Short mmCIF file of C-alpha atoms in Angstrom, two decimals:
data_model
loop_
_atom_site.label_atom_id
_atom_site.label_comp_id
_atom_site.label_asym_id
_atom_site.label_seq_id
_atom_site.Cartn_x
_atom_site.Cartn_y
_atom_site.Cartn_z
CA UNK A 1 0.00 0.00 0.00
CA UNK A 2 1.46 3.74 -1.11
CA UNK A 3 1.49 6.30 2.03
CA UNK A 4 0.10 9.36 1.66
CA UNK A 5 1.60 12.92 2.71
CA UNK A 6 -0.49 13.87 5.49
CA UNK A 7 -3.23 16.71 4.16
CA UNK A 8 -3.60 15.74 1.01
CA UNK A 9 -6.35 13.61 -0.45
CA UNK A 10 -6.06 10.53 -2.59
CA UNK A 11 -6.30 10.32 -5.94
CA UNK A 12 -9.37 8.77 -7.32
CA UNK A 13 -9.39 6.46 -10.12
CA UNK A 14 -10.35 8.10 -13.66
CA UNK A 15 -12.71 6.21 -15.66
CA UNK A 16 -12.45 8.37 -19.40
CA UNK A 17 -15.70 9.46 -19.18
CA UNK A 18 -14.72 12.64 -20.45
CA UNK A 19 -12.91 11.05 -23.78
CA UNK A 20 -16.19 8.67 -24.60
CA UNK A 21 -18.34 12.13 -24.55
CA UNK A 22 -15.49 14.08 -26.58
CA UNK A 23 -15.57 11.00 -28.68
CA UNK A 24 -19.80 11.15 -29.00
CA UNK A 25 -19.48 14.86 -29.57
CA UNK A 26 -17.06 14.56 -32.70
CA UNK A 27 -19.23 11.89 -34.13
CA UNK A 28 -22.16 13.76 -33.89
CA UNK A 29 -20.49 17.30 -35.39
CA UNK A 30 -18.81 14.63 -38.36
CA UNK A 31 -22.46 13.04 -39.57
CA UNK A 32 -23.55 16.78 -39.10
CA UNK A 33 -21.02 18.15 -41.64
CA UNK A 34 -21.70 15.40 -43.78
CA UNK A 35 -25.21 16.23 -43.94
CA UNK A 36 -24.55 19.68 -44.92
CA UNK A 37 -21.91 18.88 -47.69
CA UNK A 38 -24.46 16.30 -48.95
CA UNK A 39 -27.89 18.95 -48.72
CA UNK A 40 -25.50 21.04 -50.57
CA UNK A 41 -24.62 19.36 -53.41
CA UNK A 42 -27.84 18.25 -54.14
CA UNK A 43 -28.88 21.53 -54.20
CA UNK A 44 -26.11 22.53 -56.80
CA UNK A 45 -27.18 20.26 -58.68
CA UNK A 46 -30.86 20.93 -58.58
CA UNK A 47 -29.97 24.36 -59.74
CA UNK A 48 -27.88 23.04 -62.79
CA UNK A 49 -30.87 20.72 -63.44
CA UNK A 50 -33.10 23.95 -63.51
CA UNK A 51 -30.58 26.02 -65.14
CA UNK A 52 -30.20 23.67 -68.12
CA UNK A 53 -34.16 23.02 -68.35
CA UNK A 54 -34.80 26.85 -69.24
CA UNK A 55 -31.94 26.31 -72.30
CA UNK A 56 -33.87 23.70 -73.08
CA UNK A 57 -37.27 26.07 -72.96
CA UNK A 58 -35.43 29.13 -74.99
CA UNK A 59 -34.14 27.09 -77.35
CA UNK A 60 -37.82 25.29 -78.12
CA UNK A 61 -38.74 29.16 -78.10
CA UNK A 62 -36.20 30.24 -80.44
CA UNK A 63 -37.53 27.21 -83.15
CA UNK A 64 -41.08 28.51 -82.87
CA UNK A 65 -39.67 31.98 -83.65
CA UNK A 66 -37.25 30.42 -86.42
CA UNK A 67 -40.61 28.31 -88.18
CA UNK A 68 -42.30 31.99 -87.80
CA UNK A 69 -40.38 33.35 -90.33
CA UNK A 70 -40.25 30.33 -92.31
CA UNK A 71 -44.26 30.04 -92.62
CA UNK A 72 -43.92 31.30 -96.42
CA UNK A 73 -42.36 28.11 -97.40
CA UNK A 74 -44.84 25.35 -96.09
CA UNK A 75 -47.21 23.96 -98.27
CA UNK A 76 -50.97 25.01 -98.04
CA UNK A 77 -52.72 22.26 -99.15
CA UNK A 78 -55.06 20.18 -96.94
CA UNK A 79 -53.30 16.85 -96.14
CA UNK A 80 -49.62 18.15 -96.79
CA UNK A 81 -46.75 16.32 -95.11
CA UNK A 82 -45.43 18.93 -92.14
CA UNK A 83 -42.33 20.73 -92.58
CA UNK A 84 -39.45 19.15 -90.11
CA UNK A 85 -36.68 21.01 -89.48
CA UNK A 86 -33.90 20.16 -86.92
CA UNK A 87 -31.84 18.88 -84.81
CA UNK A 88 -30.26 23.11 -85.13
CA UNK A 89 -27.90 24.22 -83.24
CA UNK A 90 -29.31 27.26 -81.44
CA UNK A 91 -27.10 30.22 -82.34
CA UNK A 92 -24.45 31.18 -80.23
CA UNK A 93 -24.80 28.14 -78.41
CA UNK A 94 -22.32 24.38 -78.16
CA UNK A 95 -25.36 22.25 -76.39
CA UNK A 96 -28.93 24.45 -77.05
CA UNK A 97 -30.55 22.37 -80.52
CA UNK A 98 -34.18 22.63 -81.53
CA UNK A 99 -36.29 20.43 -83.82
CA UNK A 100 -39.43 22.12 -85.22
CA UNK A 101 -42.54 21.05 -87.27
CA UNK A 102 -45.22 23.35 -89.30
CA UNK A 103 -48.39 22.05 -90.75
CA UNK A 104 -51.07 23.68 -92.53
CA UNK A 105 -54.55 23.12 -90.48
CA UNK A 106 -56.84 25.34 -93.20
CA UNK A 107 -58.27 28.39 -94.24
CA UNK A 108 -60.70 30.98 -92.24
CA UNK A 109 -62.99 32.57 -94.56
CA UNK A 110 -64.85 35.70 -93.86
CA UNK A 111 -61.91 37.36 -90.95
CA UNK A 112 -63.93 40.35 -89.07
CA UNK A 113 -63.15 43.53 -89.61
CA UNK A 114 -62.42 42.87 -92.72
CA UNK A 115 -63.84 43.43 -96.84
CA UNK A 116 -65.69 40.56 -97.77
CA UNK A 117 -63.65 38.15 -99.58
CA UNK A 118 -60.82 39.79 -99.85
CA UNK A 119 -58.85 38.23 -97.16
CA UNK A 120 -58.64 34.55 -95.81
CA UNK A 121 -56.82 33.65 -92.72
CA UNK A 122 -54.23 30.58 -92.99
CA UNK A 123 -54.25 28.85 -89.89
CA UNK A 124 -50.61 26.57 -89.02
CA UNK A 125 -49.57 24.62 -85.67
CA UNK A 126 -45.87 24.85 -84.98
CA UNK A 127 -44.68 22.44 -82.43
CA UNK A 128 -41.00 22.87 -81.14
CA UNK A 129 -38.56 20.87 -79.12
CA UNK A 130 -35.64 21.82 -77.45
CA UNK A 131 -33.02 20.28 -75.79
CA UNK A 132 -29.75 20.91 -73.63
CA UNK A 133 -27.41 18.77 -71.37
CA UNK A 134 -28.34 16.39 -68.73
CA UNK A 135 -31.28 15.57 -71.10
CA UNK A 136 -33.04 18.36 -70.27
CA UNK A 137 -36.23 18.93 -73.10
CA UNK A 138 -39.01 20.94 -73.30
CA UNK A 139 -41.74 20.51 -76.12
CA UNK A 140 -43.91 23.64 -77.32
CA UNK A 141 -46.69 24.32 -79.33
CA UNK A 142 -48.20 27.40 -80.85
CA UNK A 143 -51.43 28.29 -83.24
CA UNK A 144 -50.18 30.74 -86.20
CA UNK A 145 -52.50 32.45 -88.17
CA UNK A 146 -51.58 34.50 -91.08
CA UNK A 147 -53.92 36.93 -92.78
CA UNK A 148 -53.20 36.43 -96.60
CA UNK A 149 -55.27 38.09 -99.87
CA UNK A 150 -57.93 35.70 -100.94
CA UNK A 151 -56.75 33.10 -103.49
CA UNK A 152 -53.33 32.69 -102.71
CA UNK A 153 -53.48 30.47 -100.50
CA UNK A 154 -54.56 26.22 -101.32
CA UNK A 155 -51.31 24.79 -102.95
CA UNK A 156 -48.49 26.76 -103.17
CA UNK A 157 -47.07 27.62 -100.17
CA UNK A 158 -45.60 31.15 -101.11
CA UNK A 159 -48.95 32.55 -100.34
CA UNK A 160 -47.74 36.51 -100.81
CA UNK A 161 -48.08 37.07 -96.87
CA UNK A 162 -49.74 40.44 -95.97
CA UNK A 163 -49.74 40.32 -91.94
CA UNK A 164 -49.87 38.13 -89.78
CA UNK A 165 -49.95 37.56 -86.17
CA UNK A 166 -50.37 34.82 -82.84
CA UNK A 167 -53.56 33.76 -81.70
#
């Protein structure tokens, strides 16, 4: 048995209580850090995700604008084949493309405001698709008509465009 100076208490045997709870505590602050890192990464990505999905949207935008001012060369007989155009590269861009199709759907007859007969309304469904990376798409469609001089439309497809507008 060890003596002990007079005054002086004993020492009492340490259990390492204190390093299992330092332990605990680093644990806990590690799978907490973790979960950060991992909630923000996902949420990088989720932005990119978004990011890329409104290329995807402007670029099916910019075919609908593109078959707009192509309208003069698509057939406008009843039963005509639509005109494709695409995969385009969207202009300025390395990953933006757009695919479009026109089609004639007919002829309006008696437009308001309007002489009698001396106008007929060509009526043409453009549907667009864009894409950009990570496979992000987005399809759009949009009614045309175009207000033309009675008689040249049915057949041709240069139809001597007056005005035109969206419906």
């Amino acid at each position: 048995m060890r003596a002990t100076l007079p005054g002086r208490p004993r020492p009492r045997i340490q259990r390492g209580a204190a390093l299992v709870i330092a332990l605990l505590m680093l644990v806990i602050l590690t799978i907490l850090a973790l979960s950060g890192i991992n909630t923000a990464t996902t949420e990088l990505t989720m932005a990119g995700n978004e990011q890329y999905r409104r290329n995807a949207a402007q670029a099916a935008t910019a075919g609908v604008e593109q078959a707009i001012t192509r309208l003069g060369t698509v057939p406008t007989s009843t039963g005509a084949a639509p005109t494709e155009v695409g995969p385009t590269l969207l202009p300025g861009s390395t990953s933006e493309r757009y695919s479009t199709s026109t089609r004639y759907l007919g002829d309006e007859l008696g437009l308001p405001q309007s002489s009698a007969d001396k106008f007929v309304g060509l009526h043409f469904q453009i549907d667009s698709t864009g894409t950009s990376l990570r496979n992000a798409t987005d399809a759009q469609s949009q009614g045309v008509m175009v207000v033309a001089a009675s008689g040249s439309g049915g057949g041709g497809g240069n139809f001597g465009q007056i005005g035109g507008g969206l419906e």
